mmCIF file with all atom_site columns, C-alpha atoms in Angstrom:
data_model
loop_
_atom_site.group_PDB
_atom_site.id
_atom_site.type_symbol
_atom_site.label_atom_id
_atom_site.label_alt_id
_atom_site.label_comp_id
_atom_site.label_asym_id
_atom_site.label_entity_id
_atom_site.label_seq_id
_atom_site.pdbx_PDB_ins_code
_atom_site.Cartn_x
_atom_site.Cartn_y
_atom_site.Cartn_z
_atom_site.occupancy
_atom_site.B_iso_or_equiv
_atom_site.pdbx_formal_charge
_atom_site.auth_seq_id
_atom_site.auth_comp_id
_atom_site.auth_asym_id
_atom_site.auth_atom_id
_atom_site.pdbx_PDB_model_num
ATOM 1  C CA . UNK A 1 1  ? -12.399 7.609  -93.101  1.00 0.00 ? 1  UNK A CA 1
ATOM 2  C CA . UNK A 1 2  ? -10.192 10.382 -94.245  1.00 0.00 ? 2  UNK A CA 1
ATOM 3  C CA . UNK A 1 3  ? -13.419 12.537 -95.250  1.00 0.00 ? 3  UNK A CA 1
ATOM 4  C CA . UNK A 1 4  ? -14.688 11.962 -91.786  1.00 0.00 ? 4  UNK A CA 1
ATOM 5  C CA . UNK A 1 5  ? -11.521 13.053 -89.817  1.00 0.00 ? 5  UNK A CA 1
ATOM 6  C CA . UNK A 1 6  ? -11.363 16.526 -92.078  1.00 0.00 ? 6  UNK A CA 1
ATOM 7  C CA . UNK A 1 7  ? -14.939 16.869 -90.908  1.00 0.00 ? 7  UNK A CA 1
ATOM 8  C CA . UNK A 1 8  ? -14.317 16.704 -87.565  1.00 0.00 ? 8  UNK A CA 1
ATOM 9  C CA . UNK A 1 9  ? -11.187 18.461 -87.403  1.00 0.00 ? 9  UNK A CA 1
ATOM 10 C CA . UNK A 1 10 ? -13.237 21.501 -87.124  1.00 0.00 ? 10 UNK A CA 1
ATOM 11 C CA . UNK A 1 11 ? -15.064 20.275 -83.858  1.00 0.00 ? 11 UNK A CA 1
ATOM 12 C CA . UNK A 1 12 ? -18.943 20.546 -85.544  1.00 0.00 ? 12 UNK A CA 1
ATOM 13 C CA . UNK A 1 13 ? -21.941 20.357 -83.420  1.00 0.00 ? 13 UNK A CA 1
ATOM 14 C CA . UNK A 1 14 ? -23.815 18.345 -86.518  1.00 0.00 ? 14 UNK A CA 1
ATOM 15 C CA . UNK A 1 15 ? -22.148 15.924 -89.186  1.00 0.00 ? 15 UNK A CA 1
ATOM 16 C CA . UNK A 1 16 ? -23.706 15.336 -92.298  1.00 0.00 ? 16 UNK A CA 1
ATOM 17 C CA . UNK A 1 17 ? -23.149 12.301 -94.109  1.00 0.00 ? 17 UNK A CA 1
ATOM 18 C CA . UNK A 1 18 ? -24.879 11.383 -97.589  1.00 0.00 ? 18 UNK A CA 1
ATOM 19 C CA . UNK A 1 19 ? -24.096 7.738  -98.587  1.00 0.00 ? 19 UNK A CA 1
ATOM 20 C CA . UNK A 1 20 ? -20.622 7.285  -96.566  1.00 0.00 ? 20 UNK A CA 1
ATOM 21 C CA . UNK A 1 21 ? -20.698 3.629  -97.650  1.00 0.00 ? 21 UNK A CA 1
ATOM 22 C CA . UNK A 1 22 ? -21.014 4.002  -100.903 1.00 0.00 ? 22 UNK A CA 1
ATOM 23 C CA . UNK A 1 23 ? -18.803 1.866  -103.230 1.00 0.00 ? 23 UNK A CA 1
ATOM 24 C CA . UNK A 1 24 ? -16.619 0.695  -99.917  1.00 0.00 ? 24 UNK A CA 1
ATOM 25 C CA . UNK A 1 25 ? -15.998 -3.137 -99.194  1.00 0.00 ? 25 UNK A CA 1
ATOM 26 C CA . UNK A 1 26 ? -17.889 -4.354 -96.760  1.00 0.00 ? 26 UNK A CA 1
ATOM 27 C CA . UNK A 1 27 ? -15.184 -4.050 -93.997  1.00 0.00 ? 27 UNK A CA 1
ATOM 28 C CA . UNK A 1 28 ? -14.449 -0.696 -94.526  1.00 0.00 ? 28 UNK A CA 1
ATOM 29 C CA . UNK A 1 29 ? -18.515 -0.171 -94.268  1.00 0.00 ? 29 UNK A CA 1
ATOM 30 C CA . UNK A 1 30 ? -18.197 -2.098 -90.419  1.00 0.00 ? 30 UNK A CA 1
ATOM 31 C CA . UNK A 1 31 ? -15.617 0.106  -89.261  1.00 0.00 ? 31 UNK A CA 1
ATOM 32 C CA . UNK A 1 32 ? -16.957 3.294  -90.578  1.00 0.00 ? 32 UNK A CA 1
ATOM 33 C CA . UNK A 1 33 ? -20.349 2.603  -88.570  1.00 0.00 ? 33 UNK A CA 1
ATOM 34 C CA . UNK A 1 34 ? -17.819 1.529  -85.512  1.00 0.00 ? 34 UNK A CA 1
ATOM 35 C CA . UNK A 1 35 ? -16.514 5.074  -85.628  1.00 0.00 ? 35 UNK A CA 1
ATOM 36 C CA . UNK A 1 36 ? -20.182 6.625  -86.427  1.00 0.00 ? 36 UNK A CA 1
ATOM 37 C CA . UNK A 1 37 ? -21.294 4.716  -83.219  1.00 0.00 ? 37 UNK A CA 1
ATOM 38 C CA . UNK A 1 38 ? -18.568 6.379  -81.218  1.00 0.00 ? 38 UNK A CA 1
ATOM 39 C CA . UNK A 1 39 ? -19.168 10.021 -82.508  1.00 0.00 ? 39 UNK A CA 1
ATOM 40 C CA . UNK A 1 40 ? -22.819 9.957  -82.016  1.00 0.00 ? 40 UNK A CA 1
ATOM 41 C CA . UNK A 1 41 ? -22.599 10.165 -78.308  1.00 0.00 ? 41 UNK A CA 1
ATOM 42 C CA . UNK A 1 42 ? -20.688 13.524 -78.882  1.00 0.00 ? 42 UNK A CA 1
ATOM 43 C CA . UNK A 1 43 ? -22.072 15.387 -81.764  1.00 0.00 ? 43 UNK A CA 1
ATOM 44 C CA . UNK A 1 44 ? -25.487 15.152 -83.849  1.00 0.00 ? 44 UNK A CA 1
ATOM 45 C CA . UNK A 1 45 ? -25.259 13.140 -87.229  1.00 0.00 ? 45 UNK A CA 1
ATOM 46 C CA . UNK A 1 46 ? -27.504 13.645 -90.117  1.00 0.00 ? 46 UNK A CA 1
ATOM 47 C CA . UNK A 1 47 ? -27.129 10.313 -92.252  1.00 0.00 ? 47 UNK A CA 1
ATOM 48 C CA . UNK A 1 48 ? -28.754 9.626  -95.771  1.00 0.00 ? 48 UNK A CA 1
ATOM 49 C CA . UNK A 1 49 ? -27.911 6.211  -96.353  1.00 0.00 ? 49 UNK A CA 1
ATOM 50 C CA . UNK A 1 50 ? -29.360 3.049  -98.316  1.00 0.00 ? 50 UNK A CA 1
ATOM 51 C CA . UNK A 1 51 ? -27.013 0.408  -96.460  1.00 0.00 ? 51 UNK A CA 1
ATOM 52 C CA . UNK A 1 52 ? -29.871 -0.210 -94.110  1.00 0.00 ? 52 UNK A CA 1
ATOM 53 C CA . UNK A 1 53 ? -27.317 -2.043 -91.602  1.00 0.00 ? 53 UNK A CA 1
ATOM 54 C CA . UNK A 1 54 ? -24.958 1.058  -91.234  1.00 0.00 ? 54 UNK A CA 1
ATOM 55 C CA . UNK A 1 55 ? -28.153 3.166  -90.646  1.00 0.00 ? 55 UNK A CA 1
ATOM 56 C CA . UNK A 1 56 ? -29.596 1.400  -88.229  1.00 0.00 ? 56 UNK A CA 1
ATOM 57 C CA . UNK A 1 57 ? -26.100 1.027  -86.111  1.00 0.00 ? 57 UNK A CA 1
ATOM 58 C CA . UNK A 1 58 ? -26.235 4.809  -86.174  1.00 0.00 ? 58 UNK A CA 1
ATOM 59 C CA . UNK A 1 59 ? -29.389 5.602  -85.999  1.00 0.00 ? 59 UNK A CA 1
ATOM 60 C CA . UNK A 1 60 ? -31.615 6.892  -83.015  1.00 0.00 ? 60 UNK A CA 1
ATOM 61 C CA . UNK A 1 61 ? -34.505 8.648  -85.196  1.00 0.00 ? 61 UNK A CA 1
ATOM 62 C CA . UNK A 1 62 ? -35.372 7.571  -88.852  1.00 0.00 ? 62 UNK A CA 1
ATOM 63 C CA . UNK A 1 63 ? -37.291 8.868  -91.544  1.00 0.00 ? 63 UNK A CA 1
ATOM 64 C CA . UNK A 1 64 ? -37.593 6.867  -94.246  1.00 0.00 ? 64 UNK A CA 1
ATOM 65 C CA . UNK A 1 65 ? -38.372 8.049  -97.945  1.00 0.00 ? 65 UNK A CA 1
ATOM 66 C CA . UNK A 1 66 ? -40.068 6.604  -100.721 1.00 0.00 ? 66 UNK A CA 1
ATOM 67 C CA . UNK A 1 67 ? -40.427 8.443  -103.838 1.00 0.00 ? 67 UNK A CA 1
ATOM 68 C CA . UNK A 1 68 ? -39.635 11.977 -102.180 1.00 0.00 ? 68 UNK A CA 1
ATOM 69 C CA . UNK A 1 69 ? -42.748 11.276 -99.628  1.00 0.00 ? 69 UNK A CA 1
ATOM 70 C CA . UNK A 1 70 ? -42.313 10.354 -95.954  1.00 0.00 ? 70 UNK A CA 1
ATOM 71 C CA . UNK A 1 71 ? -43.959 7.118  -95.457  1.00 0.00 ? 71 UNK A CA 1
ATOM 72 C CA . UNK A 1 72 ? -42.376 6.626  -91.750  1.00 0.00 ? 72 UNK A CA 1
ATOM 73 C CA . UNK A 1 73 ? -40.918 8.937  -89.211  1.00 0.00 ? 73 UNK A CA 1
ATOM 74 C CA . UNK A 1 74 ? -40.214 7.655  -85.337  1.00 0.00 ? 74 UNK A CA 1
ATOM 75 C CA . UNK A 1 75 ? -37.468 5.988  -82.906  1.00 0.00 ? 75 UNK A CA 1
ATOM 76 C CA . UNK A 1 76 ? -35.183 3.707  -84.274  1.00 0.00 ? 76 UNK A CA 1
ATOM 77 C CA . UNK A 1 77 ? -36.873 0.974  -82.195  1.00 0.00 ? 77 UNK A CA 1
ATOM 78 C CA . UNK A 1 78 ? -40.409 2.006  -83.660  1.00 0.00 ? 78 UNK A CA 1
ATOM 79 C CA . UNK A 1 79 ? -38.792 1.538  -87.011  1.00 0.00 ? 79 UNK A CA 1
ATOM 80 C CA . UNK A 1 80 ? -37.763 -2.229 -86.535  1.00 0.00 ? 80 UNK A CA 1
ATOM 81 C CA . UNK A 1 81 ? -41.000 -3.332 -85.022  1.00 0.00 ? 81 UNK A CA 1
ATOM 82 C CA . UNK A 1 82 ? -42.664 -2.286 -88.112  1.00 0.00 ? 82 UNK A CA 1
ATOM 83 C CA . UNK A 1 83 ? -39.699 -3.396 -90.637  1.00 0.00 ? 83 UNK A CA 1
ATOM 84 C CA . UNK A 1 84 ? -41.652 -6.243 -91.949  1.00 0.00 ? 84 UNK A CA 1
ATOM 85 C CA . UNK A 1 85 ? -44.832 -3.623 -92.878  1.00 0.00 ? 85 UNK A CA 1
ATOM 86 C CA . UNK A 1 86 ? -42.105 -1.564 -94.742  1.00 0.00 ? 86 UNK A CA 1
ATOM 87 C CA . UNK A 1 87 ? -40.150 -3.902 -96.750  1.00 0.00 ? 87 UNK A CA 1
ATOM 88 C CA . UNK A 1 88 ? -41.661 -2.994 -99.779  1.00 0.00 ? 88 UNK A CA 1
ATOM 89 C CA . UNK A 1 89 ? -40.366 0.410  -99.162  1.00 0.00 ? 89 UNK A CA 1
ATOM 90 C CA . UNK A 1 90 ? -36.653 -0.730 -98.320  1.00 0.00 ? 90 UNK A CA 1
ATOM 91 C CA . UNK A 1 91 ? -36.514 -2.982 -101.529 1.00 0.00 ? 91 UNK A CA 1
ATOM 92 C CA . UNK A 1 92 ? -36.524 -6.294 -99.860  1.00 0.00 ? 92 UNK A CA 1
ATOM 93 C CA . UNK A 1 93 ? -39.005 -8.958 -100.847 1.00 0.00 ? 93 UNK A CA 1
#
């Protein structure tokens, strides 16, 4: 939380975020996707993250890698119609 008040203390147009959930507990993970909910009204946010839950709370685009290729780009809402064809993708079996 502290990294993502410094970030926005300089008012940015765009926040980047590369794993913000990693190694949190699982509350900590909730209420930084509460605050990434709020924000994303008011700026753009770039978000590489593997907690597919937190992702998808922010999310209004995803493009999902595997490997380094792009094996889906579209709306969030495209994305978890078609969940099921890409679990092999997310890890889940």
């Amino acid at each position: 939380m502290l990294a993502i008040g410094r970030a926005l203390m300089t008012n940015p147009s765009v926040l980047l975020m590369d794993e913000p959930s990693e190694g949190l507990a699982p509350q900590i993970v909730r209420e930084v996707g509460e605050v990434l909910e709020q924000l994303k009204s008011q700026i753009a946010i770039l978000l590489v993250e593997q907690n597919l839950g937190l992702a998808m709370k922010v999310a209004d685009d995803v493009v999902l890698l595997n490997t380094g290729r792009v094996v889906f780009a579209g709306s969030g809402a495209d994305f978890r119609q078609q969940q099921a064809q890409l679990q092999s993708h997310l890890g889940i079996t």
